[in-house]
Coordinates of C-alpha atoms in Angstrom, one line a residue:
X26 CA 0.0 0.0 0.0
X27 CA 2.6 2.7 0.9
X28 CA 4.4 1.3 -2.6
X29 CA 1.2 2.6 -4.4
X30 CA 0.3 5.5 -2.3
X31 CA 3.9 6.7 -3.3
X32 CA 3.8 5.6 -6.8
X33 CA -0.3 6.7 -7.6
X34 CA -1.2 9.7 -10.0
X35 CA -2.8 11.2 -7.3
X36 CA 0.4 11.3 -5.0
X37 CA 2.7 12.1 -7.8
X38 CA 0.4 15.2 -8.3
X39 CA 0.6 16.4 -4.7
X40 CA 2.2 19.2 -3.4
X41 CA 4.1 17.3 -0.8
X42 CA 5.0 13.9 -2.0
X43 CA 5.9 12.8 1.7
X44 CA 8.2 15.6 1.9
X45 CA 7.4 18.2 4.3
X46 CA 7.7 22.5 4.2
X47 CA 11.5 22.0 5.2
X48 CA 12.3 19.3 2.8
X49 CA 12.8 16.2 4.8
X50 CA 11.1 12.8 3.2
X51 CA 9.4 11.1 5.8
X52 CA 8.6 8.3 3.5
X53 CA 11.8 6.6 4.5
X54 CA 11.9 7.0 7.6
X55 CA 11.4 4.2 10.4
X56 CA 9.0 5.0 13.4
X57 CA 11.4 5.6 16.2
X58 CA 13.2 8.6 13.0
X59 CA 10.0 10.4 12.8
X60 CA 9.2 9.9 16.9
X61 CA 12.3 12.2 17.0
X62 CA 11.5 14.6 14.4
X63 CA 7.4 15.2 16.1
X64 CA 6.5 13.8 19.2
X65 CA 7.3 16.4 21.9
X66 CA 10.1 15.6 24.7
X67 CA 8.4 14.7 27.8
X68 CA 10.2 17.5 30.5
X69 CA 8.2 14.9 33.6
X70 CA 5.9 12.3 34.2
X71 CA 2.5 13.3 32.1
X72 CA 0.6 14.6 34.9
X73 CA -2.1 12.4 33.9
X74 CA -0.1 9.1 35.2
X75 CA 0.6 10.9 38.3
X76 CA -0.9 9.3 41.4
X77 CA -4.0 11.8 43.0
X78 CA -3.6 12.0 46.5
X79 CA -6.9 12.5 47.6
X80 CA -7.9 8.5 45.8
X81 CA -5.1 6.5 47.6
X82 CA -8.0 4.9 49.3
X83 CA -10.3 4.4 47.0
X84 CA -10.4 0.6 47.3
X85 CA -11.3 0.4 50.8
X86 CA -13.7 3.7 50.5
X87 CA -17.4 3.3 51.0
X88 CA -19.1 3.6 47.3
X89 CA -20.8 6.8 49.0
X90 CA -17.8 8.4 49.7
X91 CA -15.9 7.7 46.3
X92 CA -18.9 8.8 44.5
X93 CA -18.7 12.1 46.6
X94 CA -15.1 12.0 45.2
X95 CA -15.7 11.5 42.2
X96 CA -18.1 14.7 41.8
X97 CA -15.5 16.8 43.8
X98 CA -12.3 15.6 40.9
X99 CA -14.8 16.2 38.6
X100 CA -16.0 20.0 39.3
X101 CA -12.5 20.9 39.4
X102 CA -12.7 20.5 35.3
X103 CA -14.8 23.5 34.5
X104 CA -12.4 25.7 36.6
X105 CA -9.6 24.5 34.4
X106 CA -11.7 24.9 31.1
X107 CA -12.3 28.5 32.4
X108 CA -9.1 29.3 32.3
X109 CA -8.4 28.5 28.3
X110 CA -11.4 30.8 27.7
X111 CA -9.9 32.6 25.1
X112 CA -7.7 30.1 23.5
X113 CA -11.4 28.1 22.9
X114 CA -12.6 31.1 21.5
X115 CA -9.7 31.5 18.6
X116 CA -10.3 27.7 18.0
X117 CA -14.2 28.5 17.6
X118 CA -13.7 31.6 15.1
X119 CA -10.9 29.3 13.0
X120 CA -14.0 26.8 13.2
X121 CA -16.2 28.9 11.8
X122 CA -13.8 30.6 9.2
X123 CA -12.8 27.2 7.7
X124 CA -16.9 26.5 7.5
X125 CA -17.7 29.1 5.6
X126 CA -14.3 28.7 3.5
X127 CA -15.4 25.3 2.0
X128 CA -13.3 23.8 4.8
X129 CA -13.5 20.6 7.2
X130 CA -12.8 20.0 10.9
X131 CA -11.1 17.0 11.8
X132 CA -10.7 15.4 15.0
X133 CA -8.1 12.6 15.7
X134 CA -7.0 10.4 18.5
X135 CA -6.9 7.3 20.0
X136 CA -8.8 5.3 22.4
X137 CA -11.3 7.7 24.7
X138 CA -9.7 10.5 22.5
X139 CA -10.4 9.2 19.0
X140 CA -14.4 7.7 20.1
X141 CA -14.8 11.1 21.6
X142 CA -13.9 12.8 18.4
X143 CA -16.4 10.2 16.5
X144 CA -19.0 10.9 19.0
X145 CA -18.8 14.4 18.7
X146 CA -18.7 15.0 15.1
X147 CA -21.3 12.2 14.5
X148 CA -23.8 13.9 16.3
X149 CA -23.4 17.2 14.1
X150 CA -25.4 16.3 11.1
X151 CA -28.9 15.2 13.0
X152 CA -28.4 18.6 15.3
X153 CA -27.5 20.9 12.1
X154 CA -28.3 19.0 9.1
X155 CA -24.9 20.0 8.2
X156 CA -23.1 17.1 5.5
X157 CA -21.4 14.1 7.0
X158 CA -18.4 15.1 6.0
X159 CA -18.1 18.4 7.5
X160 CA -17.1 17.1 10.8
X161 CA -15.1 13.7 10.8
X162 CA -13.4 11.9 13.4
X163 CA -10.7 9.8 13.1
X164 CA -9.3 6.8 15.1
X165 CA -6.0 5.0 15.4
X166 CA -6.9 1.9 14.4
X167 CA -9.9 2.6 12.5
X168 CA -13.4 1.7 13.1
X169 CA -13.0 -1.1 14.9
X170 CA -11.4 0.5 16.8
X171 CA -14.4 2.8 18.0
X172 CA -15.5 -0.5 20.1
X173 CA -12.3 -2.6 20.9
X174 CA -8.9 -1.6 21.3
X175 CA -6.4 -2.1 18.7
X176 CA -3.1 -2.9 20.9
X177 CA -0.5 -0.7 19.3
X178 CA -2.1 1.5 16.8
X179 CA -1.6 4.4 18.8
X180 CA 2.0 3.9 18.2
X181 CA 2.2 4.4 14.4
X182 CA 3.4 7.8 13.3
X183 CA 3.0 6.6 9.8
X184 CA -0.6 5.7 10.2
X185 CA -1.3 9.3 11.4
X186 CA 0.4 10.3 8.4
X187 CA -1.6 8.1 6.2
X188 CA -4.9 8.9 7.6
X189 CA -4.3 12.5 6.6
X190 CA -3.1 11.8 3.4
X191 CA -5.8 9.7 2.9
X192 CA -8.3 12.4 3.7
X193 CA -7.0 15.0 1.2
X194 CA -6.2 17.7 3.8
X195 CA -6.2 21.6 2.4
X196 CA -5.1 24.4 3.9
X197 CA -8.7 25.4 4.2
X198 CA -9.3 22.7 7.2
X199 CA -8.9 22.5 10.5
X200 CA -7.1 19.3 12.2
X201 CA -7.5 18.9 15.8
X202 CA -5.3 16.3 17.5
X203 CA -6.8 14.6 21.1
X204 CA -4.3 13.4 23.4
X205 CA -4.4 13.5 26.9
X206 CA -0.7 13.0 27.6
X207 CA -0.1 15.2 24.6
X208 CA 2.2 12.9 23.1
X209 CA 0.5 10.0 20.9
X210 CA 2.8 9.3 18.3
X211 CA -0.7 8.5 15.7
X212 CA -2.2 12.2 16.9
X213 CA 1.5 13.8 16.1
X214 CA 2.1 12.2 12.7
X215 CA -1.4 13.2 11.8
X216 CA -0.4 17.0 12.7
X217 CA 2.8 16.9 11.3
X218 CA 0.8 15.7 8.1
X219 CA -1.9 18.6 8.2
X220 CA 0.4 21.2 9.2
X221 CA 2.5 20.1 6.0
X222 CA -0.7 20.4 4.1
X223 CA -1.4 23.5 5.2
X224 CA -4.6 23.0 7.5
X225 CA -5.0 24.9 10.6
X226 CA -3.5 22.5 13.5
X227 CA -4.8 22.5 16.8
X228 CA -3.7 20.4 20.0
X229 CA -5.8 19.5 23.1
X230 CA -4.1 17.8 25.8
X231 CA -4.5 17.5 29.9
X232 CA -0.3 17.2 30.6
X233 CA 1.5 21.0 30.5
X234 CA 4.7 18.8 30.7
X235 CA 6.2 18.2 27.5
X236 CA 8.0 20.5 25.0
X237 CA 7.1 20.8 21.4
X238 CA 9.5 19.7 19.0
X239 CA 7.3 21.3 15.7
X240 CA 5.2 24.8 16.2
X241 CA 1.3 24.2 15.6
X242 CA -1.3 26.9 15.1
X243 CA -2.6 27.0 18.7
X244 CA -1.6 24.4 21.6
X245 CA -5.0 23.5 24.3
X246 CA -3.5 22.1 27.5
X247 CA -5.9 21.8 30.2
X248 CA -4.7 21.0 33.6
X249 CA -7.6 18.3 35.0
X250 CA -4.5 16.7 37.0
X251 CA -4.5 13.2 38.0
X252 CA -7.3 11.0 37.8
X253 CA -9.1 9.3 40.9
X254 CA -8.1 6.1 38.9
X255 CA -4.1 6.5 38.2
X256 CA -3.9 7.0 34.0
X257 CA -7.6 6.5 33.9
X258 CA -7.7 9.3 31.0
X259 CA -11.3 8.2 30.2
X260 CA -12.1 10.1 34.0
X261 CA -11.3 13.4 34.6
X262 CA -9.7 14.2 30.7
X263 CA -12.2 12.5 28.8
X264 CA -14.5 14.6 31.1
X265 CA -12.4 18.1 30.3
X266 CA -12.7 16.8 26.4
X267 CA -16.3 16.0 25.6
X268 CA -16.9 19.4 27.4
X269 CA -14.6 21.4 25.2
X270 CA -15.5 19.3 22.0
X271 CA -19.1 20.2 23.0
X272 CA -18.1 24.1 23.1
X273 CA -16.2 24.1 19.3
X274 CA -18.9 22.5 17.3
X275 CA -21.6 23.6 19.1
X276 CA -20.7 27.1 19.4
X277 CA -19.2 27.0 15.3
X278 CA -22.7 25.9 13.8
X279 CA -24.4 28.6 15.8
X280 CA -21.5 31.4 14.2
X281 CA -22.2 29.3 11.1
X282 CA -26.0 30.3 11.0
X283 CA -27.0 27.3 12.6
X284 CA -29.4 28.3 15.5
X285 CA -31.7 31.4 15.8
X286 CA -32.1 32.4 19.1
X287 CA -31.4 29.2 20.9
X288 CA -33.4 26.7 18.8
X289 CA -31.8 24.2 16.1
X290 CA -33.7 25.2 12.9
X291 CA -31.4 23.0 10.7
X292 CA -32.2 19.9 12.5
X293 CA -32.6 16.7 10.3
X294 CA -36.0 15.0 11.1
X295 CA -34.3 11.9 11.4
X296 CA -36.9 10.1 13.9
X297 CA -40.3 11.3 15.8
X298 CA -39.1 12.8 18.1
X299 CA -37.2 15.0 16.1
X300 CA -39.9 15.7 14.0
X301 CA -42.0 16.6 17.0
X302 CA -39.2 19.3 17.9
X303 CA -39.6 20.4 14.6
X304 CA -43.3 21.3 15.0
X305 CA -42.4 23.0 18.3
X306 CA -39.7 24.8 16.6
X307 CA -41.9 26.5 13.7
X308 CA -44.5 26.9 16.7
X309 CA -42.5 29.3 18.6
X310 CA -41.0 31.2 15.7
X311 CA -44.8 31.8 14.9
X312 CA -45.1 33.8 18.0
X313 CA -48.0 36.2 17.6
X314 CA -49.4 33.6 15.5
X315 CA -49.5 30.8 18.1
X316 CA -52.9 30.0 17.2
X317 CA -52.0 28.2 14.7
X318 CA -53.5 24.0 14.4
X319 CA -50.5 21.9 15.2
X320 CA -52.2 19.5 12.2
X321 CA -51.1 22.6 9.8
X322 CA -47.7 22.9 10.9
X323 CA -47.3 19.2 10.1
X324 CA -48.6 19.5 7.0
X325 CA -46.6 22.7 5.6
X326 CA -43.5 20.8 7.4
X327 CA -43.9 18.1 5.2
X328 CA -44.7 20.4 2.1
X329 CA -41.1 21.6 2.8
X330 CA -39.1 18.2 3.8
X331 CA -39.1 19.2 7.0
X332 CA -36.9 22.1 6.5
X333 CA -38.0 25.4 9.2
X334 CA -37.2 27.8 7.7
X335 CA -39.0 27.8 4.6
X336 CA -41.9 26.2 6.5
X337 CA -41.9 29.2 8.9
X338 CA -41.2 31.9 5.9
X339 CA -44.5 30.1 4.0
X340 CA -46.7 30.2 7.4
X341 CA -45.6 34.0 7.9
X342 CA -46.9 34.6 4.0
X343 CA -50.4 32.7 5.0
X344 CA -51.0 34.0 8.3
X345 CA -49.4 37.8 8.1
X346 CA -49.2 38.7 4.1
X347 CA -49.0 42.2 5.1
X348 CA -46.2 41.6 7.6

């Protein structure tokens, strides 16, 4: 496969070739090469293997009490996420920018990281009826990997490579790599590919202690500290990550003309209840004209696929032409 990726018309036409901004082929070069060329030198321990003090009883705890500890590790978060308030806000407006630029936002990690990405970016085109392929998450390992763990593919730097390549990365998209110790070697050869592409690179990690060897766009390190359950990453980080996750696309697709007011008028009617959010939608956009028979929003709904917007602009017309 790497024989044809290198030898394909498509390849041969890219700007890159597997050669990056500063000239150096990374299609020759073994694993441990590129680990020293990307992955960041770790200055410590990642703060997320350290132990936490406050859980070095939690065996012999009383399910009452590690449940009240668990809350109290997990409240923390938000205090932490608080602090990176403005460093979520550039990410958002680069977001946005690359939507309305034709662009993509990619998400990729591995284990919690990579199923969180999925999760998040799966849920996008129900909420916003936005394409599938706006949002994408990517996984080391691949899709099986979204449900069992693939020993080892976190490891590859040339698989995080690959994955990128075989996405078709522009400089129009925006590649964020999840890690919680901030060092997958999968995440980093993926960023190493999109920032060689061009793309807007992003990292979000829970461990301030490593040190960069290549310069990405913008750098999210959240400080959730160690987990009640020593390198339990799918605790307190996982936590700090669907949160933030939550924020970007969220917050994007509202910029991106998503939402008016607070309501989701690009939902996709994909099931009843959906639907019947729909009709409650295009019920309180009526406002004045709340009299309206439920059995009539239904019906122009349908008229409309299900689209709001033009159901509530064809209401308006019926029930107010003089408005």
């Amino acid at each position: 496969m790497g024989a044809l990726r290198m030898i394909s018309d498509k390849n041969s036409n890219s700007s890159d070739n597997g050669v990056d901004k500063n000239g150096v082929s990374f299609n020759h070069m073994t694993n441990e090469q590129l680990s020293q060329l990307i992955v960041p030198e770790s200055t410590s321990l990642s703060m997320t293997e350290l132990r936490n003090e406050r859980s070095t009883k939690l065996d012999s705890m009383s399910v009452t009490d590690a449940i009240e500890l668990m809350i109290g590790e997990e409240s923390r978060n938000f205090a932490e996420i608080r602090k990176q308030i403005k460093t979520i806000e550039t990410l958002i407006h680069r977001i946005t920018h690359a939507f309305k630029n034709n662009g993509r936002l990619f998400y990729v990690g591995s284990g919690t990281s990579g199923r969180l990405g999925i999760l998040d970016a799966s849920e996008c085109p129900p909420t916003f009826s936005s394409p599938s392929y706006l949002v994408q998450g990517i996984i080391a390992g691949g899709n099986k990997a979204i449900h069992s763990a693939i020993e080892g593919a976190e490891d590859s730097i040339i698989d995080g490579i690959n994955a990128i390549e075989d996405k078709d990365i522009t400089e129009n998209d925006v590649v964020i790599g999840i890690a919680a110790c901030g060092r997958t070697p999968y995440v980093w050869g993926a960023l190493y590919a999109a920032q060689n592409r061009k793309a807007y690179t992003c990292l979000l990690c829970f461990n301030p202690n490593i040190k960069p060897r290549i310069k990405l766009d913008l750098q999210l390190t959240v400080t959730t500290g160690p987990e009640v359950l020593t390198g339990s990453t799918r605790l307190k980080a996982g936590t700090a990550t669907k949160c933030i996750l939550n924020m970007l696309t969220t917050l994007s697709m509202v910029q991106f003309g998503k939402c008016f007011e607070n309501l989701m008028i690009d939902l996709r009617p994909a099931n009843q209840k959906l639907r019947d959010r729909a009709v409650r939608i295009v019920l309180l956009l009526l406002g004045h004209d709340k009299q309206v028979p439920e059995v009539t929003v239904k019906q122009s709904l349908e008229k409309f696929n299900y689209d709001i917007k033009k159901t509530v602009i064809d209401l308006r017309k019926t029930l107010s032409p003089k408005a």
